[in-house]
Short mmCIF file of C-alpha atoms in Angstrom, two decimals:
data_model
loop_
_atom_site.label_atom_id
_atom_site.label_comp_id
_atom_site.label_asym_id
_atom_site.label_seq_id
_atom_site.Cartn_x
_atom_site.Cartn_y
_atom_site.Cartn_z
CA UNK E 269 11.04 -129.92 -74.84
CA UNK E 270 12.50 -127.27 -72.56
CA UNK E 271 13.68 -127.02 -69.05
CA UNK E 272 10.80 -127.28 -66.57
CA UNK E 273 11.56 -123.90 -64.25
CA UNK E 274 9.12 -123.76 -61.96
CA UNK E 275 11.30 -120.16 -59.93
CA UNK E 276 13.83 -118.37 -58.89
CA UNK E 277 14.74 -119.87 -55.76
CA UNK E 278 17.53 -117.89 -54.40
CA UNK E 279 20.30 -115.30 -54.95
CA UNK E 280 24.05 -115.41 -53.82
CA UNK E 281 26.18 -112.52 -54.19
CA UNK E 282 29.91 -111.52 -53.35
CA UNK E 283 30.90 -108.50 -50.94
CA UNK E 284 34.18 -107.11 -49.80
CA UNK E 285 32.32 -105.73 -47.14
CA UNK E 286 29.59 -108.28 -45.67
CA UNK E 287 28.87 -105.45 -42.59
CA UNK E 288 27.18 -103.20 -45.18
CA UNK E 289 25.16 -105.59 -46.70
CA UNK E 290 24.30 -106.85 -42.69
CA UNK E 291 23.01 -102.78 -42.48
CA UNK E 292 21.25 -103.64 -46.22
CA UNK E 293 19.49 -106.60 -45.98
CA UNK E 294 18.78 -106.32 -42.29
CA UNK E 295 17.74 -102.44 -41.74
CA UNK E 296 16.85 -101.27 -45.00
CA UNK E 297 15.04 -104.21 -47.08
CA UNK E 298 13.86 -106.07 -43.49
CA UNK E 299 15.00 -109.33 -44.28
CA UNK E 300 15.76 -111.36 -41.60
CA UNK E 301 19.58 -113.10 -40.97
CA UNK E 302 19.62 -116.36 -40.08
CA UNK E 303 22.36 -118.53 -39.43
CA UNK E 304 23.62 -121.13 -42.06
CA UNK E 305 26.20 -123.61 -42.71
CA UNK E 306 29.21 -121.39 -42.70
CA UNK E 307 29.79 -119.03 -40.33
CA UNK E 308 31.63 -116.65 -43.56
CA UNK E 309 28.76 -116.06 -45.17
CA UNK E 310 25.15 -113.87 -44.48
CA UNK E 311 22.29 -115.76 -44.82
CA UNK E 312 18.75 -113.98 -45.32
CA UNK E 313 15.45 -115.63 -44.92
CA UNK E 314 12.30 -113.43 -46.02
CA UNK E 315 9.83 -116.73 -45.97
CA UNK E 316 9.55 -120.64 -44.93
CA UNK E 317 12.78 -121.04 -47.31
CA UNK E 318 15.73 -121.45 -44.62
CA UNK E 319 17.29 -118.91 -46.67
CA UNK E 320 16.91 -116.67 -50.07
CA UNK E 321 19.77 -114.15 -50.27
CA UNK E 322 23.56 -115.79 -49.50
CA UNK E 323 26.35 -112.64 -49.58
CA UNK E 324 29.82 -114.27 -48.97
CA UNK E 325 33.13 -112.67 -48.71
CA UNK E 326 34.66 -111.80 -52.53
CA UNK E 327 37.65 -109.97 -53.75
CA UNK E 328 34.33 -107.91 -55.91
CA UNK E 329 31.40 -106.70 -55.27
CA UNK E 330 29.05 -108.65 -58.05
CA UNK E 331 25.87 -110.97 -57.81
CA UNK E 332 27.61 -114.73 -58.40
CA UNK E 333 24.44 -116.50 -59.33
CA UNK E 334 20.98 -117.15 -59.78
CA UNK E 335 19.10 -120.14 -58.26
CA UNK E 336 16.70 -121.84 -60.20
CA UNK E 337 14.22 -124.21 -59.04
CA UNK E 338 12.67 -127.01 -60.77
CA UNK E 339 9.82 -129.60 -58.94
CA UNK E 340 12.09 -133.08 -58.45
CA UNK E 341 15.51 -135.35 -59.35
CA UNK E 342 13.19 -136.23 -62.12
CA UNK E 343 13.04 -132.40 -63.65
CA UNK E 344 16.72 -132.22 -63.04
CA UNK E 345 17.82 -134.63 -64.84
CA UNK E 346 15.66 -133.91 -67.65
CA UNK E 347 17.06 -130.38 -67.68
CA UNK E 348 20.79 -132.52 -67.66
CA UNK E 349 19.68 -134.15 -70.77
CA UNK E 350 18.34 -131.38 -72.35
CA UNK E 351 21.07 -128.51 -71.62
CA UNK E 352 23.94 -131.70 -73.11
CA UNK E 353 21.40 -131.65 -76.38
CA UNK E 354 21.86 -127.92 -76.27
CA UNK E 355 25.51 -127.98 -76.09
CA UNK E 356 25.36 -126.15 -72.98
CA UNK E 357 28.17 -126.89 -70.83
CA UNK E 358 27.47 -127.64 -67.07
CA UNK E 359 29.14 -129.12 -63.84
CA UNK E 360 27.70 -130.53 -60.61
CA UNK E 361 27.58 -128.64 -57.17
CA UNK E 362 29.75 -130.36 -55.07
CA UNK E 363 29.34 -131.63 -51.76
CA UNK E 364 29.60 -128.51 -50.14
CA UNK E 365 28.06 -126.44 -52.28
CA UNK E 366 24.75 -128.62 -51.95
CA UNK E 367 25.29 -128.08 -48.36
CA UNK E 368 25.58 -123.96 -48.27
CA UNK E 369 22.77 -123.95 -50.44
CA UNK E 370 20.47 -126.09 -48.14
CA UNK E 371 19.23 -127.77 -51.61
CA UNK E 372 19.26 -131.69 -52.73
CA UNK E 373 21.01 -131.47 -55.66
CA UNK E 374 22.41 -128.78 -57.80
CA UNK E 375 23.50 -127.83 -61.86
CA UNK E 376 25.54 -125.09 -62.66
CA UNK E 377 25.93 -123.62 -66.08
CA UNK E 378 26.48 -119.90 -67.63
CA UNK E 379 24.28 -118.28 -70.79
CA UNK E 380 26.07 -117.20 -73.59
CA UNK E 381 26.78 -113.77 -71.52
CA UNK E 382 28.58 -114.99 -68.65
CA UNK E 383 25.43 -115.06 -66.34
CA UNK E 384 25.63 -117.98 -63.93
CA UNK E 385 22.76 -119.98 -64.10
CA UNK E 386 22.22 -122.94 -60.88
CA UNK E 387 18.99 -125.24 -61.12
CA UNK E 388 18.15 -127.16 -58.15
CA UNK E 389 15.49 -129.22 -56.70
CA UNK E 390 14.69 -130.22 -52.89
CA UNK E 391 15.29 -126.65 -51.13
CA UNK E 392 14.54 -126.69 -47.57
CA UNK E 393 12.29 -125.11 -45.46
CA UNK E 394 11.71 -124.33 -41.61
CA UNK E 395 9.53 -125.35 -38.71
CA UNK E 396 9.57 -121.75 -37.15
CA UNK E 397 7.23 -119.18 -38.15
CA UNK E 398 9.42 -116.49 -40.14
CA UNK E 399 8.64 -112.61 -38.29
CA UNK E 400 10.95 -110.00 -40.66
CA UNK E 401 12.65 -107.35 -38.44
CA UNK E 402 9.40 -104.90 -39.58
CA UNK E 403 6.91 -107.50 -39.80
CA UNK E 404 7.02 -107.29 -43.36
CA UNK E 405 5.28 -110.36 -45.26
CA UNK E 406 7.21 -111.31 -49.16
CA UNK E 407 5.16 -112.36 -51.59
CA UNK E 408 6.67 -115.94 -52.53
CA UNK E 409 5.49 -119.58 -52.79
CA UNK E 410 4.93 -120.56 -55.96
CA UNK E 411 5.89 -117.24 -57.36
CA UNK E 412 9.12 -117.63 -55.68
CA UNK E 413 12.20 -115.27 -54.18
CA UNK E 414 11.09 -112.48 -56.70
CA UNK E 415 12.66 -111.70 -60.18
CA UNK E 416 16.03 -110.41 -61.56
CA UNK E 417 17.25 -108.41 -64.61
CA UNK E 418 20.34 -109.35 -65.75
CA UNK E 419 22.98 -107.90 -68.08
CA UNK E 420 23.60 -109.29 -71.67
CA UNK E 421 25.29 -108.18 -75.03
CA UNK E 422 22.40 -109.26 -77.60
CA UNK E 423 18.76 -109.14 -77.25
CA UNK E 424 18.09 -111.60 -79.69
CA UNK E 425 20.29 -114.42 -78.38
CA UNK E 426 18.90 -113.72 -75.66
CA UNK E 427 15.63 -114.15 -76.03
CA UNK E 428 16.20 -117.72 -78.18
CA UNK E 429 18.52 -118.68 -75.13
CA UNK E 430 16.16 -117.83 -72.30
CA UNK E 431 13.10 -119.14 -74.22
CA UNK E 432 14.20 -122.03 -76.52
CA UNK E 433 17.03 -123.48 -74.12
CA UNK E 434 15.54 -123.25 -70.80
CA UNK E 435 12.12 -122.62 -71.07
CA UNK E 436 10.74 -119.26 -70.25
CA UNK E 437 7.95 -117.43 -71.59
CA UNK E 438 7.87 -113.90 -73.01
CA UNK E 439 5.61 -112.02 -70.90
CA UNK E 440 6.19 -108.36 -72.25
CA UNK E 441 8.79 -106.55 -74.25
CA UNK E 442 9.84 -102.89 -74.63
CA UNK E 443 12.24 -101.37 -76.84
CA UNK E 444 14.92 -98.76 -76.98
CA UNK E 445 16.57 -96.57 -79.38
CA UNK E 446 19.82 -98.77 -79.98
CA UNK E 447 22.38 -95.56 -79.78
CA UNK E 448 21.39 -95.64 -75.90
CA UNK E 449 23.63 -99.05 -75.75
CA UNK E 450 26.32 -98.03 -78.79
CA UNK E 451 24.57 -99.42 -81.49
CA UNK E 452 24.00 -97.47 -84.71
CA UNK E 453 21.56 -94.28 -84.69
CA UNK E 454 17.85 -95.35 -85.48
CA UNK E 455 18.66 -99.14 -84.74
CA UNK E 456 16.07 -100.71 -81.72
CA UNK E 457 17.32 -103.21 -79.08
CA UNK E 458 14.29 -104.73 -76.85
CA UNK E 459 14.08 -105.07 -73.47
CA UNK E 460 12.11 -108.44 -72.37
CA UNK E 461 10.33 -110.04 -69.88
CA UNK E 462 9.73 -113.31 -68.96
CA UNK E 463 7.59 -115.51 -66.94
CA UNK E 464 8.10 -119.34 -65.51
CA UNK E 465 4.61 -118.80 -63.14
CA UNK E 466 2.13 -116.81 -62.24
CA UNK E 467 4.18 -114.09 -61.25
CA UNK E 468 4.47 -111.34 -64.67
CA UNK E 469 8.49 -111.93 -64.86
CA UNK E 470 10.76 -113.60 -63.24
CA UNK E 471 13.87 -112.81 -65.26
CA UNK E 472 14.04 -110.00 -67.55
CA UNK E 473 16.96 -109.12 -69.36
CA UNK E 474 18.64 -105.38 -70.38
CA UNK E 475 21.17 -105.23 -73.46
CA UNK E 476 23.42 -103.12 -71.83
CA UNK E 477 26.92 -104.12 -70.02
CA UNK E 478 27.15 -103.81 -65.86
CA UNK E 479 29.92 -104.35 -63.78
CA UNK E 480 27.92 -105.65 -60.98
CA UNK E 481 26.92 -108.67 -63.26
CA UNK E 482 22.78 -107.54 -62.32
CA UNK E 483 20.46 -104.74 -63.36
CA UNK E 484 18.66 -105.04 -60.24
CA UNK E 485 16.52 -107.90 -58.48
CA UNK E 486 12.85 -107.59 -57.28
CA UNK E 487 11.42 -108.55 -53.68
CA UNK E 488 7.62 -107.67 -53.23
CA UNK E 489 5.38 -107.70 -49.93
CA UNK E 490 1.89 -107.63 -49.29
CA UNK E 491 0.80 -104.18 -48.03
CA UNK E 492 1.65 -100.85 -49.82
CA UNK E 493 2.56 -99.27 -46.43
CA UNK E 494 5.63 -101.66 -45.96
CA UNK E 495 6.95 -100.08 -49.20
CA UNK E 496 6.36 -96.80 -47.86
CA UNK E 497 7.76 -97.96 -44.37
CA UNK E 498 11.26 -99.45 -46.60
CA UNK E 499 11.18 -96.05 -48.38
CA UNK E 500 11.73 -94.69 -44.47
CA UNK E 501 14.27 -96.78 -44.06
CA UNK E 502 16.32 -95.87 -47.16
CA UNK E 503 16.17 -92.02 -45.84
CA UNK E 504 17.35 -92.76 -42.25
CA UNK E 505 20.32 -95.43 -43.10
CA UNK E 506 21.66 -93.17 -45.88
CA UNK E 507 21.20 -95.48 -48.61
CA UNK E 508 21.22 -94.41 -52.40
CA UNK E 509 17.61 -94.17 -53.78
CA UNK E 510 18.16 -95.19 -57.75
CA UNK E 511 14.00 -94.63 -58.83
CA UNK E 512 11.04 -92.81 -56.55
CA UNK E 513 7.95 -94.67 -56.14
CA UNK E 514 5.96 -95.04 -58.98
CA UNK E 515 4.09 -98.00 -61.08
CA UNK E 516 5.24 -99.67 -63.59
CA UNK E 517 3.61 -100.51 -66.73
CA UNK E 518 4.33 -103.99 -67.30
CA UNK E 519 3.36 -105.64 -64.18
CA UNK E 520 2.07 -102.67 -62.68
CA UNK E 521 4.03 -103.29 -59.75
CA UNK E 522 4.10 -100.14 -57.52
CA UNK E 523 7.95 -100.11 -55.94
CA UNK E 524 11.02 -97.81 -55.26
CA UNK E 525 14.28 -99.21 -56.12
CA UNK E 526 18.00 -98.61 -54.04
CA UNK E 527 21.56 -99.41 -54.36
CA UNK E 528 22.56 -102.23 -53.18
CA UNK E 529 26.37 -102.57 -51.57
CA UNK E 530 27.21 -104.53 -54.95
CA UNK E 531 25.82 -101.75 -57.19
CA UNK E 532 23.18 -103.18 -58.68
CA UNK E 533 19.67 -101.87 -57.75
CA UNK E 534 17.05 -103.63 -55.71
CA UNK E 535 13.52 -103.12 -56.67
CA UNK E 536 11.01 -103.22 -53.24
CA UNK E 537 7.55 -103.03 -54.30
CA UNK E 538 3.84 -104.55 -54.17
CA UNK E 539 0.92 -105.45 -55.79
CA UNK E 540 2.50 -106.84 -58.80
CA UNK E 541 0.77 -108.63 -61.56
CA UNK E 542 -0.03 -112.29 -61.69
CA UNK E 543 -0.71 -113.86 -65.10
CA UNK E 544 -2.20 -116.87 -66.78
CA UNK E 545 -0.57 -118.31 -69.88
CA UNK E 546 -3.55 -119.79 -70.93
CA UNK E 547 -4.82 -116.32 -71.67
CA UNK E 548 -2.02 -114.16 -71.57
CA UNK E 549 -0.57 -112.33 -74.48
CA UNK E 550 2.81 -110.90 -75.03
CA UNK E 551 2.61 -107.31 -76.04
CA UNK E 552 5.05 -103.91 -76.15
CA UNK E 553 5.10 -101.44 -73.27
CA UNK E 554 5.44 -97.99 -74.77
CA UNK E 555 6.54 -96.48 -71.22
CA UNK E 556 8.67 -97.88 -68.04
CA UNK E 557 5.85 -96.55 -65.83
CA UNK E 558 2.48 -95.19 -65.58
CA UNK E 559 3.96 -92.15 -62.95
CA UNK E 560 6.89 -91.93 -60.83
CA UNK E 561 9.99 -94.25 -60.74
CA UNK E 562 12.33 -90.62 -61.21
CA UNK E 563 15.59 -92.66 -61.62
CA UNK E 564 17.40 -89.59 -60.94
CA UNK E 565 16.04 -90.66 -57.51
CA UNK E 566 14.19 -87.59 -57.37
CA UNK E 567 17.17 -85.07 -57.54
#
């Protein structure tokens, strides 16, 4: 038994300056702010979700957590049961916490890196038709908010974590030579990827250290020209372009990624890959991309 995940749900993230991630999220990725239950916080909404990126006011810039979303009370409390027969320590979201997050109930636990983990069930979602500042349509639903690669300090715990404790599936892998993270010359550490739905991964993980607590996350829209559009946008707000356009191998997702006011990167692409685990099979990736992504950002 493992932890029903069914997506990632949402993403909250601290600023010590919420006015450049208003410019971010607003002007450069298109999301659109809403208001929410505290008038401290931004709230983003890029679907029927009442909102999918939180940014409140922190002494750091660093994401905070990952929301997870499983179907009902039932699923949470079988992922209770099963993280206390894990020995994985949790607490409940408070009161208010619940509240902020416009969710029914709420777990909160960390991985064996320090990555905070929330699972949730009962999210809500709004009456009003959702129009993004550039009429930009995400790719969501039952693929959710999008994926995120996060930092950790061994591959291999990793992967037993993610997959044995709470459930995901390895979609893909890729390695590296291990001296590029301080490991001995000739030695491989392995990027992975890994899927809770159709989407090809929804949380991938890099065995490298970063301050910003994130590698980058991933939002996706329909049309190709609304990449090229948020590529515009990058130019004319001055923000820093990490990768050019290009298409990745694994889920052949065509995307640019920026820098985000918290330093990690944020990857904006479409036509990404949808799988079936009935059929799919896990193999290696012998290249990031098929062309582009320069992550000298074309310097």
């Amino acid at each position: 038994m493992t932890i029903d995940i069914r997506s990632l749900g949402y993403v909250r993230v601290g600023s010590t300056d919420l006015e450049q991630w208003r410019t971010f999220g607003g002007k450069v990725l298109g999301l659109a702010e809403v208001r929410g239950p505290s008038s401290e916080n931004l709230y983003f909404r890029l679907d029927a979700v009442s909102h999918r990126l939180v940014v409140e006011p922190a002494e750091v810039d660093r994401l905070l957590c990952s929301g997870w979303e499983v179907a009902d009370p039932r699923a949470l409390q079988d992922a209770r049961e099963h993280l206390q027969k894990a020995g994985v320590e949790f607490e409940e979201g408070t009161a208010a916490e619940v509240d902020d997050r416009r969710v029914q109930e709420l777990i909160r636990f960390r991985d064996p890196f320090d990555n905070v983990f929330e699972i949730f069930h009962g999210i809500t979602y709004e009456a009003r038709p959702l129009v993004t500042p550039y009429a930009a349509t995400f790719v969501t639903g039952d693929q959710g908010m999008g994926h995120i690669v996060l930092p950790v300090s061994d591959d291999v715990e990793a992967l037993r974590f993610y997959a044995d404790v709470l459930g995901f599936r390895l979609r893909d892998s890729m390695s590296m030579p291990g001296e590029f993270v301080g490991k001995e010359p000739g030695s491989k550490v392995w990027l992975r990827f890994l899927g809770v739905n159709p989407r090809h991964h929804s949380l991938a993980f890099l065995p490298m250290p970063n301050p910003s607590g994130c590698v980058h996350i991933m939002l996706e829209v329909d049309e190709l020209d609304d990449v090229g559009r948020a590529l515009e946008r990058v130019r004319r707000n001055g923000a820093h372009l990490s990768a050019t356009l290009g298409r990745h191998m694994n889920d052949e997702m065509i995307s640019f990624y920026v820098r985000s006011p918290a330093g990690f990167d944020v990857e904006f692409g479409t036509d990404g890959l949808t799988v079936d685990d009935g059929r799919w099979v896990a193999r290696e990736s012998t290249a990031v991309s098929y062309w582009g992504h320069d992550f000298g950002g074309g310097r």
